[in-house]
Short mmCIF file of C-alpha atoms and ligand atoms in Angstrom, two decimals:
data_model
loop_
_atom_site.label_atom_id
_atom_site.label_comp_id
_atom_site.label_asym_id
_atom_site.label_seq_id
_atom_site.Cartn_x
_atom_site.Cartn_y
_atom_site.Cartn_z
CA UNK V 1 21.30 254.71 -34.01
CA UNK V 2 20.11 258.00 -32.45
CA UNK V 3 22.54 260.98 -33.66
CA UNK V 4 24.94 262.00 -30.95
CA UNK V 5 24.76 265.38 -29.55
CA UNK V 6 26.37 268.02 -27.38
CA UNK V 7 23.93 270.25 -26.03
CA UNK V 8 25.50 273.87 -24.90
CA UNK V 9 23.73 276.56 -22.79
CA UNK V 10 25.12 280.27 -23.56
CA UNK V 11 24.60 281.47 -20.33
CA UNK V 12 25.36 284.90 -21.91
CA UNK V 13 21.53 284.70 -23.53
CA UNK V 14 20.00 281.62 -21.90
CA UNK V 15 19.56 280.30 -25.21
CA UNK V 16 20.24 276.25 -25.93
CA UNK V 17 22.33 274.67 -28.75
CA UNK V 18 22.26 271.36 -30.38
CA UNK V 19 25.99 270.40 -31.63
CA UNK V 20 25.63 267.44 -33.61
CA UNK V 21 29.15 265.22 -32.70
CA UNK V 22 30.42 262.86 -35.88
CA UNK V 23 33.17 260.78 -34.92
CA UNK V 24 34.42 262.13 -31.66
CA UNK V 25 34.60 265.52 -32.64
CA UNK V 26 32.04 268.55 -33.36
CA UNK V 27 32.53 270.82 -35.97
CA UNK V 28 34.11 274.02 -35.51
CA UNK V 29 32.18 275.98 -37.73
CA UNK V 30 28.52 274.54 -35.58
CA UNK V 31 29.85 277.48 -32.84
CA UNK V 32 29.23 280.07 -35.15
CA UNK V 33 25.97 279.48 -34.51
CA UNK V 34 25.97 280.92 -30.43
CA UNK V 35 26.15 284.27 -30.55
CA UNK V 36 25.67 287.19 -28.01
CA UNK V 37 23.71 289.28 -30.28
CA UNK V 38 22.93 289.72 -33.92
CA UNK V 39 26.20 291.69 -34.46
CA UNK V 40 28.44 289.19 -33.13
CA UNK V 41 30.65 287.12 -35.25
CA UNK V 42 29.78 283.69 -33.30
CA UNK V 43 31.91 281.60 -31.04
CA UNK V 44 35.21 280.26 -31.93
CA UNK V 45 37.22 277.86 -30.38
CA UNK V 46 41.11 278.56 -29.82
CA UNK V 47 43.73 276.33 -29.89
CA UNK V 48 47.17 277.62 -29.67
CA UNK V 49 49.43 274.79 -31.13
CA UNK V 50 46.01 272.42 -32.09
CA UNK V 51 46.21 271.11 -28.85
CA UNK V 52 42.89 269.48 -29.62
CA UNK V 53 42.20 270.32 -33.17
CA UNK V 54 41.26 267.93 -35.50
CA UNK V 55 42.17 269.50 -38.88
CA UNK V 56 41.75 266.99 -41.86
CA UNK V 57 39.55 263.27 -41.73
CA UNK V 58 42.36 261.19 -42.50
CA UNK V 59 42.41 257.36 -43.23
CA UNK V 60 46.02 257.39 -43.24
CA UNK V 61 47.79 256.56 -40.04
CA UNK V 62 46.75 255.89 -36.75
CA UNK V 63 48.78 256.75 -33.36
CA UNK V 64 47.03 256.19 -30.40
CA UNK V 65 49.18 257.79 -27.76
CA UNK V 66 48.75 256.35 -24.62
CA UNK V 67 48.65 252.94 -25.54
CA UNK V 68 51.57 253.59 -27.76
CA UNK V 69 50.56 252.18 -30.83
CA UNK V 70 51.50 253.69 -34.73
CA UNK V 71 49.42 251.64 -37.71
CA UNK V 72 49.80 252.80 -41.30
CA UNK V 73 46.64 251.81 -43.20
CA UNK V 74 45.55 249.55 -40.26
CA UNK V 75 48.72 248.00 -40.35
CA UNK V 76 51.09 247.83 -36.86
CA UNK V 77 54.27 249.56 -37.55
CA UNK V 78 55.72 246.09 -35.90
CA UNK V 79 54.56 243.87 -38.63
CA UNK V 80 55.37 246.37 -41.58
CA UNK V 81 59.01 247.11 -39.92
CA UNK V 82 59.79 243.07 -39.82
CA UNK V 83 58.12 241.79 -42.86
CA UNK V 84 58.11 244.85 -45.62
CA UNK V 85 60.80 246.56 -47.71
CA UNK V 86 60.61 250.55 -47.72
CA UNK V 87 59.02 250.81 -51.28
CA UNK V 88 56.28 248.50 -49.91
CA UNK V 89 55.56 250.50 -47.22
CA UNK V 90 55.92 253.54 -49.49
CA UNK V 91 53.27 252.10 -51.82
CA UNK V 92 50.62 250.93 -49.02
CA UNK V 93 51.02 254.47 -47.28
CA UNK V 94 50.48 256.19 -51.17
CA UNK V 95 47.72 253.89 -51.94
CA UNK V 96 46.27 252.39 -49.49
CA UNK V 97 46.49 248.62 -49.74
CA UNK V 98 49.88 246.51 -49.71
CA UNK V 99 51.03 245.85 -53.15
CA UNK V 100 50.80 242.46 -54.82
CA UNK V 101 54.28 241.38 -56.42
CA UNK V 102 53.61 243.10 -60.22
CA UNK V 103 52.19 246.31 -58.40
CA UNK V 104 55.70 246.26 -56.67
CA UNK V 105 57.72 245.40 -59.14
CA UNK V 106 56.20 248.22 -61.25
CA UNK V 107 56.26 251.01 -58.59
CA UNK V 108 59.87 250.27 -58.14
CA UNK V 109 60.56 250.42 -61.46
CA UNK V 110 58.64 253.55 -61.66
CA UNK V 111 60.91 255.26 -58.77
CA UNK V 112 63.93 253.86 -60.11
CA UNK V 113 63.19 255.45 -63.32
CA UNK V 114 63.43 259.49 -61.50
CA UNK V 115 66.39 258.65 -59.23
CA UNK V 116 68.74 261.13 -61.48
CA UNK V 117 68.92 264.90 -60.83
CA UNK V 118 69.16 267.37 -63.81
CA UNK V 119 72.45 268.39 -64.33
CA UNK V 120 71.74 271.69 -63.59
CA UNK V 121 70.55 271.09 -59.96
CA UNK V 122 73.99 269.83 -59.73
CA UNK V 123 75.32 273.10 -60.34
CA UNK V 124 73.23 274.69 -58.18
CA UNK V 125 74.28 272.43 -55.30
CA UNK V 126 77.32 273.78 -56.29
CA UNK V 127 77.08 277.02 -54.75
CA UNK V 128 76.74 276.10 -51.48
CA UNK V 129 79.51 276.94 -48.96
CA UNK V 130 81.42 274.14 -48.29
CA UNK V 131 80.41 273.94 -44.63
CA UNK V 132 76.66 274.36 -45.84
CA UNK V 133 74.60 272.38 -43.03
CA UNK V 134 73.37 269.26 -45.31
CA UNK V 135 69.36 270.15 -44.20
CA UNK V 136 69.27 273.48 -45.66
CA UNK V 137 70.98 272.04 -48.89
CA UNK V 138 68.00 269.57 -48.61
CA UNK V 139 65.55 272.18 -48.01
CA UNK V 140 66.79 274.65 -51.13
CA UNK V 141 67.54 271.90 -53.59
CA UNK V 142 63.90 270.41 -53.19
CA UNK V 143 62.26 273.78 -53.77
CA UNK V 144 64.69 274.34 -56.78
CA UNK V 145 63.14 271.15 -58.42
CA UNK V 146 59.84 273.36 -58.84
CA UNK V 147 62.10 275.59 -61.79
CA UNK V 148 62.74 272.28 -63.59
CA UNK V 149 59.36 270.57 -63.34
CA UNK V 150 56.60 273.17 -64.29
CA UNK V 151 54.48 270.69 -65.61
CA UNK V 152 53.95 270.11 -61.45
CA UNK V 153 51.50 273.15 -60.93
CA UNK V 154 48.51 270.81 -62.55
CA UNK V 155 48.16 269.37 -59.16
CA UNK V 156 44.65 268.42 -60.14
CA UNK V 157 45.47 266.23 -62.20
CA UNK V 158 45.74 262.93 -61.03
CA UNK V 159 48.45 261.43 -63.67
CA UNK V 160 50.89 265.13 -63.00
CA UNK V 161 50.49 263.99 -59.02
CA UNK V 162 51.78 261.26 -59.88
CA UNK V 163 54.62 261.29 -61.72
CA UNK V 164 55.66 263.83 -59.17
CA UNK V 165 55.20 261.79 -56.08
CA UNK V 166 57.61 259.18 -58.13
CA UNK V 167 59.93 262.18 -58.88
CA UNK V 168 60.16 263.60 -55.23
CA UNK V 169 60.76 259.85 -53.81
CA UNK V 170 63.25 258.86 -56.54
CA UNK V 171 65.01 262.13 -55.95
CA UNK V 172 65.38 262.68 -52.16
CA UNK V 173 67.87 260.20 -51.60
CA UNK V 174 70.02 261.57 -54.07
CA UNK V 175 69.60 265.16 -53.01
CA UNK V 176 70.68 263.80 -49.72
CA UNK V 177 73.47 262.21 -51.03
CA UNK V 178 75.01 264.58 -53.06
CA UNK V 179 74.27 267.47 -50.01
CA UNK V 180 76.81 265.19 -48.14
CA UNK V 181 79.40 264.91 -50.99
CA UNK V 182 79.24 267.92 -51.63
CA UNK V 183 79.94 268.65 -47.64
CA UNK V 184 83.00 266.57 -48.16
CA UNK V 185 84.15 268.05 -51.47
CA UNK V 186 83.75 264.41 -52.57
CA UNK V 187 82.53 263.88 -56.35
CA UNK V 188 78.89 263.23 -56.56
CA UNK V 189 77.81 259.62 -57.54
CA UNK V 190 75.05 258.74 -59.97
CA UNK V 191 72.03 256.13 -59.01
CA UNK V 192 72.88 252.71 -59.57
CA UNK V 193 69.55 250.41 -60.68
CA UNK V 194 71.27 247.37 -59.76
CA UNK V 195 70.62 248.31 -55.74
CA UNK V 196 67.60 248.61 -53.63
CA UNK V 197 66.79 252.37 -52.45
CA UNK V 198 68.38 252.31 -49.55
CA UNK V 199 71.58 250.22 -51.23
CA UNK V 200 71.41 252.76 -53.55
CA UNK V 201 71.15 256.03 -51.17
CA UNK V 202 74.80 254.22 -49.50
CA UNK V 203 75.98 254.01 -52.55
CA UNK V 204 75.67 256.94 -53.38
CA UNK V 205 77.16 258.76 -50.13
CA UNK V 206 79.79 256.46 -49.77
CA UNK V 207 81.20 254.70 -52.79
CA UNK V 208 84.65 255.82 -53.67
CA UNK V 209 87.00 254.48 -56.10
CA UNK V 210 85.68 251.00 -56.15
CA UNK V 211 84.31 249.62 -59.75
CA UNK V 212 81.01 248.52 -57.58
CA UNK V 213 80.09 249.88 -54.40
CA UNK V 214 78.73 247.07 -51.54
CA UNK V 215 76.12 247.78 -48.73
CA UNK V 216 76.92 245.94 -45.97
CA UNK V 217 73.18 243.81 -46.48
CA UNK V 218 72.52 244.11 -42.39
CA UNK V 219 73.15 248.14 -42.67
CA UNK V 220 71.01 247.95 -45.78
CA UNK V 221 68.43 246.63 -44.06
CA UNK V 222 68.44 248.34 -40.87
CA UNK V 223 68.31 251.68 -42.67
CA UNK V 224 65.46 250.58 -44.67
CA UNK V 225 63.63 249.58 -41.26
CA UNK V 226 64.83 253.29 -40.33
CA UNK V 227 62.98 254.48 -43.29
CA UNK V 228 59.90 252.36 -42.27
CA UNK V 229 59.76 254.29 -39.30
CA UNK V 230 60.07 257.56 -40.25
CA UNK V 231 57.22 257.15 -43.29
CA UNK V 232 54.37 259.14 -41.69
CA UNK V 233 53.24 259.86 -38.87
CA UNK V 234 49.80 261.47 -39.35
CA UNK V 235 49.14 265.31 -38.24
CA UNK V 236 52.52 266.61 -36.85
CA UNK V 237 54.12 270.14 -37.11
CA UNK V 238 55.50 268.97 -41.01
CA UNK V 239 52.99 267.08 -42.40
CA UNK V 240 50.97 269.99 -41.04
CA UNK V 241 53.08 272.29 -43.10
CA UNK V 242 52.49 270.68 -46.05
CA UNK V 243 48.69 270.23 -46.14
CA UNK V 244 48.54 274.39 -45.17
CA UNK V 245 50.75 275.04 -48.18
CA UNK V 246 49.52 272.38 -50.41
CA UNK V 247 45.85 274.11 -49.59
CA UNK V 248 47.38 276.97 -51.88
CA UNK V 249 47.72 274.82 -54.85
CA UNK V 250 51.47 275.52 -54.86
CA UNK V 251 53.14 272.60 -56.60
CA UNK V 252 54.56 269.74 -54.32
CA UNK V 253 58.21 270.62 -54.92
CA UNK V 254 57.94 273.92 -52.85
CA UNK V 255 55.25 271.92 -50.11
CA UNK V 256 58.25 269.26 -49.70
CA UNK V 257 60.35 271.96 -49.24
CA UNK V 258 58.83 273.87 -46.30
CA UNK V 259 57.45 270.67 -44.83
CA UNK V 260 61.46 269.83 -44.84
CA UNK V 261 62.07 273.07 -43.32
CA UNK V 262 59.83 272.66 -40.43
CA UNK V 263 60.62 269.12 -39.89
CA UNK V 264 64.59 270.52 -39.56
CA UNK V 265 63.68 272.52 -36.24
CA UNK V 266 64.84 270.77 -33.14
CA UNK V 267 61.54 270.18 -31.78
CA UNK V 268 60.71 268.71 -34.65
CA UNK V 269 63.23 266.25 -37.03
CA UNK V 270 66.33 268.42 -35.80
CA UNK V 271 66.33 266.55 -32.34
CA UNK V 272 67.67 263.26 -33.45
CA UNK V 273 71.52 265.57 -33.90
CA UNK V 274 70.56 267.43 -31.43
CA UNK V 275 70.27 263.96 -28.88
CA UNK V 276 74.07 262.83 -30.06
CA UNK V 277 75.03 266.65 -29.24
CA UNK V 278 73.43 266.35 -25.56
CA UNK V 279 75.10 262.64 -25.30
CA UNK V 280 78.56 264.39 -26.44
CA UNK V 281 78.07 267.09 -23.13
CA UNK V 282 76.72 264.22 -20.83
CA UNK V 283 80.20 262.17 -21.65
CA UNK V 284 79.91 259.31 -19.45
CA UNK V 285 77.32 257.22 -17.68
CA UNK V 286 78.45 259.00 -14.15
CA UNK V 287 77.53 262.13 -15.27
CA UNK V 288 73.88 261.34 -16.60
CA UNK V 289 72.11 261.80 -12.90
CA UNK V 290 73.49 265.12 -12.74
CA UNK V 291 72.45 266.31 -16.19
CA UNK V 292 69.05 264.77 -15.16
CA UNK V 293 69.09 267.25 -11.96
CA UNK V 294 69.95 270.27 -14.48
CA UNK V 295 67.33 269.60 -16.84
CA UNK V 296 64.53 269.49 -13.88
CA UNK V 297 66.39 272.31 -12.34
CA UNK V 298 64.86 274.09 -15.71
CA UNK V 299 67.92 274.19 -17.96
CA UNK V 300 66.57 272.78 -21.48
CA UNK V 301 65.08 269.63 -22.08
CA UNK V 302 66.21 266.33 -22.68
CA UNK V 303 66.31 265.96 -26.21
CA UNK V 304 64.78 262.47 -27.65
CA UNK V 305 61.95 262.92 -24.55
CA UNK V 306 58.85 263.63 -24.86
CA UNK V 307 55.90 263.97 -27.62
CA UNK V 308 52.85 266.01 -28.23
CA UNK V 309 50.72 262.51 -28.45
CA UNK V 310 53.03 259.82 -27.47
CA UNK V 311 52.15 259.99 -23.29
CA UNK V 312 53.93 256.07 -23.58
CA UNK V 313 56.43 254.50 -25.21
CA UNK V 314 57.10 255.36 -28.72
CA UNK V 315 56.48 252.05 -30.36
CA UNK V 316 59.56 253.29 -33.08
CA UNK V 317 61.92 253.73 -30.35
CA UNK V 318 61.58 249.71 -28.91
CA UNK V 319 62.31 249.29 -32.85
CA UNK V 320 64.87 250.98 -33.48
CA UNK V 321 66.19 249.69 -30.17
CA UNK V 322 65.97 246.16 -31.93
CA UNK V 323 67.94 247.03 -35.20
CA UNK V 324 70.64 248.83 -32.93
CA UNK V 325 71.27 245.36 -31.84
CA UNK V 326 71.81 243.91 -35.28
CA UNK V 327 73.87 247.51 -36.33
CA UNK V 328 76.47 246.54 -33.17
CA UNK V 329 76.76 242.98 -34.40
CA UNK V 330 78.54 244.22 -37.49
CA UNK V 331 79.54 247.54 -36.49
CA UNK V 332 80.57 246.85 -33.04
CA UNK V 333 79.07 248.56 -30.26
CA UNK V 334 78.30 252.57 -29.87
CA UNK V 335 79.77 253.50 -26.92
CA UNK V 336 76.83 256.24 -26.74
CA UNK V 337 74.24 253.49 -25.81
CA UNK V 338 75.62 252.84 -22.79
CA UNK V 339 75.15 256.56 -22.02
CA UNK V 340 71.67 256.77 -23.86
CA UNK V 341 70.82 253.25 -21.54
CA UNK V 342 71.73 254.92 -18.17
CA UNK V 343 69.75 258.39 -19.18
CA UNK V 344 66.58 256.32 -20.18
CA UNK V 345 66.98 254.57 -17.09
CA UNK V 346 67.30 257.61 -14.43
CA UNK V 347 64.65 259.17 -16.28
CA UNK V 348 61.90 256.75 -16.56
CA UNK V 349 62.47 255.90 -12.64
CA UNK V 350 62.71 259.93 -12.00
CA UNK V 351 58.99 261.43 -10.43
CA UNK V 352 59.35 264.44 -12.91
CA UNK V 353 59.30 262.36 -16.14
CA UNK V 354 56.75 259.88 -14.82
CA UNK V 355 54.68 262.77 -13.98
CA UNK V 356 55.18 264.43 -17.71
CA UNK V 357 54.74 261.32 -19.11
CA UNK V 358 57.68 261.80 -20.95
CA UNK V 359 59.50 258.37 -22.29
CA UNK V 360 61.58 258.17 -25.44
CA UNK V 361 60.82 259.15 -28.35
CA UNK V 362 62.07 258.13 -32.28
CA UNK V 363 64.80 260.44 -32.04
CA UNK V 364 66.34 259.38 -28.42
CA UNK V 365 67.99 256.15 -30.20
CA UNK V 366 67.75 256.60 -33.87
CA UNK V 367 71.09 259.42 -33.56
CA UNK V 368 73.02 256.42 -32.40
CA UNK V 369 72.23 254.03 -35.19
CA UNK V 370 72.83 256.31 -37.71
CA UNK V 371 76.26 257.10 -36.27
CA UNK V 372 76.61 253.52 -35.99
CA UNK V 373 76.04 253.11 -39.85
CA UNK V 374 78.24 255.83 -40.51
CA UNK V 375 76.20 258.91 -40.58
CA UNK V 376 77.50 262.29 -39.64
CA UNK V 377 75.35 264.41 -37.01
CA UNK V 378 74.51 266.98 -39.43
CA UNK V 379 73.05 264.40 -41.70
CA UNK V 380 70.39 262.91 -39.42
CA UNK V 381 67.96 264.97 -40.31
CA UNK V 382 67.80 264.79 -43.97
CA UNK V 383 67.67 260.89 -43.28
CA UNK V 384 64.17 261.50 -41.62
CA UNK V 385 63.12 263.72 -44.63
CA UNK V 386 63.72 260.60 -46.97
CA UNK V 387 61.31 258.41 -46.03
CA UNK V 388 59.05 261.00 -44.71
CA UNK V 389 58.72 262.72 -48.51
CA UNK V 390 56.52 259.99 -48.98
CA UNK V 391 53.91 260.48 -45.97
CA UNK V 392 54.01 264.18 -46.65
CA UNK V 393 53.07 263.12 -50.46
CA UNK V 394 50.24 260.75 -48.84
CA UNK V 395 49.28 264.05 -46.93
CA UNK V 396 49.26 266.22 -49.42
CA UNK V 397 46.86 264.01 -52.22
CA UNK V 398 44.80 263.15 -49.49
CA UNK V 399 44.08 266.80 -48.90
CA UNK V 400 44.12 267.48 -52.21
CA UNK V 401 41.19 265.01 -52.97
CA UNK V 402 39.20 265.88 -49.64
CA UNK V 403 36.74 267.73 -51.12
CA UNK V 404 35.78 269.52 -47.40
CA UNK V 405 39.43 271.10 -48.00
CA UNK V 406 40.24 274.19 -48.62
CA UNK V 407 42.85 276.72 -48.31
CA UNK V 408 43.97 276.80 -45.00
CA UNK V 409 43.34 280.22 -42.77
CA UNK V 410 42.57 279.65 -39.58
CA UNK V 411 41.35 282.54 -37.43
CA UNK V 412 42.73 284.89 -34.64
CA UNK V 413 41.79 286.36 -30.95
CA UNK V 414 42.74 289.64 -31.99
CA UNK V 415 44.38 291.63 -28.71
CA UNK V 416 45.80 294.63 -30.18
CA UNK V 417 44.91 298.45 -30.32
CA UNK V 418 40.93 299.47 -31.02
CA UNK V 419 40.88 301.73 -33.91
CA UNK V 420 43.24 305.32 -33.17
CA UNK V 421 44.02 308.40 -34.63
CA UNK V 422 47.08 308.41 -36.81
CA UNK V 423 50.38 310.45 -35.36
CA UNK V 424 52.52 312.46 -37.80
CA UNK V 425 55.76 311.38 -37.31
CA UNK V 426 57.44 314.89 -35.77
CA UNK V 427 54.33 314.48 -32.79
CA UNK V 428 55.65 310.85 -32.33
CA UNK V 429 56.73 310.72 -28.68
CA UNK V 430 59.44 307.91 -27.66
CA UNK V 431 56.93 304.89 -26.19
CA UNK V 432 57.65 301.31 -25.26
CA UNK V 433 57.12 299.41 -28.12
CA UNK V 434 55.14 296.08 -27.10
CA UNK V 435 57.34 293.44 -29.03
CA UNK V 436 53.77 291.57 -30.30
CA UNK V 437 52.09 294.31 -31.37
C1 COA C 501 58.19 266.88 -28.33
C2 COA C 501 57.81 268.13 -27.54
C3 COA C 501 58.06 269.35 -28.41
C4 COA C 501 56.32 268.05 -27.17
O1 COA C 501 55.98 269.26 -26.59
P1 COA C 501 54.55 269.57 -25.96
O2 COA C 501 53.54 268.55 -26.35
O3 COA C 501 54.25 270.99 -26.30
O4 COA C 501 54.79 269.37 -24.40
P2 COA C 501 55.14 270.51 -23.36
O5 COA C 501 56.31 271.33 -23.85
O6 COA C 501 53.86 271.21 -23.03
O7 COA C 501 55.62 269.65 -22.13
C5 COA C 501 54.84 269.32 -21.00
C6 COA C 501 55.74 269.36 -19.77
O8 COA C 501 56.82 268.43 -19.90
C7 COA C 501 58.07 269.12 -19.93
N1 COA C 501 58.87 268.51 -20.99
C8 COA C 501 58.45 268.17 -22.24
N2 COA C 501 59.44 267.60 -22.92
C9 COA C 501 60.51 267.57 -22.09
C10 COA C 501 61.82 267.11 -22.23
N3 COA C 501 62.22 266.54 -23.37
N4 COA C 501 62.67 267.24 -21.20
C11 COA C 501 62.26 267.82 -20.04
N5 COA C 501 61.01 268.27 -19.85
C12 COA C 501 60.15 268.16 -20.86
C13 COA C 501 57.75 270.56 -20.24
O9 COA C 501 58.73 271.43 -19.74
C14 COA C 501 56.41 270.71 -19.56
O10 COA C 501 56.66 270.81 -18.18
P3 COA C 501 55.74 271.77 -17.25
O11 COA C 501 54.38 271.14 -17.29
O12 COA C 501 56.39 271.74 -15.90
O13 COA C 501 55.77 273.12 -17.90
C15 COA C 501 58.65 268.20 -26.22
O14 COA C 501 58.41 267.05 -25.43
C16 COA C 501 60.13 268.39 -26.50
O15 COA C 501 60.57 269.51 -26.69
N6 COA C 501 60.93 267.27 -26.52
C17 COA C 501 62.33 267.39 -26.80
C18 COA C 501 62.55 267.50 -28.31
C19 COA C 501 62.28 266.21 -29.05
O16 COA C 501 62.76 265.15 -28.66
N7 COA C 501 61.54 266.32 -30.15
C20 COA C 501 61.26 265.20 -31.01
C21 COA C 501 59.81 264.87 -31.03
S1 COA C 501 59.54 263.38 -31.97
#
């Protein structure tokens, strides 16, 4: 097959380039190559936000946007949400390939085995204020784990990555859990191996004085779909975060940790609360048209709306849609559908969302659920970090093993000053200080 090519003419020098294109994209570094004159440093390309940046080659997961499809591993989310427990998923996302029943069984035994916390983490949880929001709890306890797991720095070494990835997936959900006891000033409750993760996670949170704690198996199951979900979802502003830090060689305690911080902004993970918050204002189904009109009139955004890549629905949202459903069945129903129902409604009917392309996203039902299965507002984000540890952990060896990586540092347009004189401080004269510069 003849080699593609994108042929460029610097009209700067008249001279003609030959970009060679690979998969769709050309490499950044080939437009180093036009230059203006021999002192030049060469083109660059810029990309506020990596608009439309490809930074890693990824064999991951796959979104395609418009159509509104998600596949992990070539698999549609559909399928895996219907026919797969979370630990499946987890393992086919890790490694590749769906287990076969022994792989399972042993990579379930294998996070079962790190579900504890030191007892010293404990303490440290501790010192939190009582009214500590739950996802900075999340985001410090993670990074704490680095002090009790050295050993995690050899993060080339294949057998260390490994017994961390089982340690940061075993421990999460009890992180989590304790954040919220803690919250509560309830005692903190120890894994139980009899349950599944996710019976385990509500065990955890919610058992009280009860010899054996329950899960209601429909909850069980529709917060292990919920985890399905929220796995991975290739290049976004966290999983971002993790391969830039994880470039460093830092261990994967600390990555988790400020992949979990940006993932807790309200762009990012943080809009799932921040949807039940804007459902709260809204009040009733009468008042959604003229919240509509205020958030085209320019005042904020509708929260659960909208995605950098998603220009259709997001296929999670129809899901999670579905296991609403089964949630009201034994919950009873969540009077904030109704609202969430007439908002989706006006909006995908109104000219300025049609226009944006803006339809719901994971977060515009998933707040509703959770409250439905008993989850607080504050915790909703910490439930997305769960089952996304493992898709950042996918990230993160993926990069780690790329052997194109490096550490990440991408480049500037610098716009400030040309070199000046310096100014003694007693000839400094009062000026305007430009807040960029
Ligand atoms: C997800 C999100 C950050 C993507 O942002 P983005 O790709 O940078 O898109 P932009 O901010 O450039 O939006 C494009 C246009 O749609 C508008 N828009 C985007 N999301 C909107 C929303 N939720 N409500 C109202 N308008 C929105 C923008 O104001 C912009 O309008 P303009 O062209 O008139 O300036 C953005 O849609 C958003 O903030 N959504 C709400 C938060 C949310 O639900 N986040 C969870 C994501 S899973």
């Amino acid at each position: 097959m003849e080699k593609e090519v994108l042929s460029i003419l610097d009209k700067r020098t008249n001279f003609p380039y030959d970009i060679p294109i690979e998969k769709g994209a050309i490499r950044a570094s080939d437009l180093r190559r036009i230059k203006s004159g021999p002192d030049d440093f060469g083109l660059m390309s810029y990309d506020p936000a990596f608009l439309n940046t490809a930074s890693c080659q990824s064999a991951i997961t796959f979104i395609d946007g418009d159509k509104g499809i998600l596949r992990y591993r070539g698999y549609p989310i559909e399928q895996l949400a219907e026919k797969c427990t979370f630990l499946e998923v987890a393992y086919l996302i890790l490694n590749g390939e769906l287990p076969t029943e022994l792989q399972l069984k042993n990579f379930v035994a294998a996070i079962t085995r790190h579900t504890m916390l030191h007892e010293t983490t404990k303490s440290f949880l501790e010192g939190f204020r009582h009214d500590a929001h739950p996802m900075g709890m999340f985001i410090s306890t993670v990074a704490a784990l680095s002090t009790v797991y050295p050993d995690a720095k050899n993060v080339h070494d294949p057998e260390v990555r490994k017994l961390q990835i089982h340690r940061l997936i075993g421990k999460v959900p009890t992180i989590a859990a304790y954040t919220y006891r803690h919250s509560l000033g309830y005692p903190y409750i120890y894994p139980d191996d009899d349950f599944s993760y996710t019976e385990n996670f509500m065990n955890m949170l919610w058992k009280m004085v009860e010899p054996k704690y329950r899960a209601n198996p429909v909850l069980a199951r529709a917060l292990d779909i919920l985890f399905i979900l929220h796995a991975d979802h290739e290049q976004n502003c966290s999983a971002n975060v993790m391969r830039a830090v994880g470039s460093s060689q830092a261990d994967p305690f600390v990555c988790i940790a400020a992949a979990a911080a940006a993932l807790s902004g309200p762009l990012h993970g943080g809009a799932n609360e921040e949807v039940l918050k804007m459902l709260d204002e809204i009040g009733s189904k009468e008042n959604v048209r003229g919240y509509v009109d205020k958030i085209k009139a320019g005042h904020g955004k509708l929260m659960g709306f909208g995605h950098r890549i998603y220009k259709n629905y997001d296929p999670r949202a129809r899901i999670i849609k579905w296991a609403a459903d089964q949630v009201f069945v034994a919950t009873g129903r969540n009077p904030k559908l109704d609202i969430a129902l007439e908002l989706e409604k006006i909006a995908l009917e109104d000219e300025y969302f049609i226009k944006r392309k803006l339809y719901p996203n994971v977060d515009f039902y998933s707040g509703i659920i959770y409250q439905a299965l008993g989850f607080k507002p504050e915790l909703f984000t910490v439930l997305f970090a769960i089952p996304r540890t493992v898709g950042w952990l996918a990230q993160w060896q993926e990069m780690l093993q790329d052997p194109e990586q490096k550490i990440a540092r991408p480049r500037q347009v610098y716009t400030g000053y040309d070199v000046r004189e310096f100014v003694p401080i007693e000839q400094r004269a009062v000026r305007a200080a430009s807040a960029s510069r």
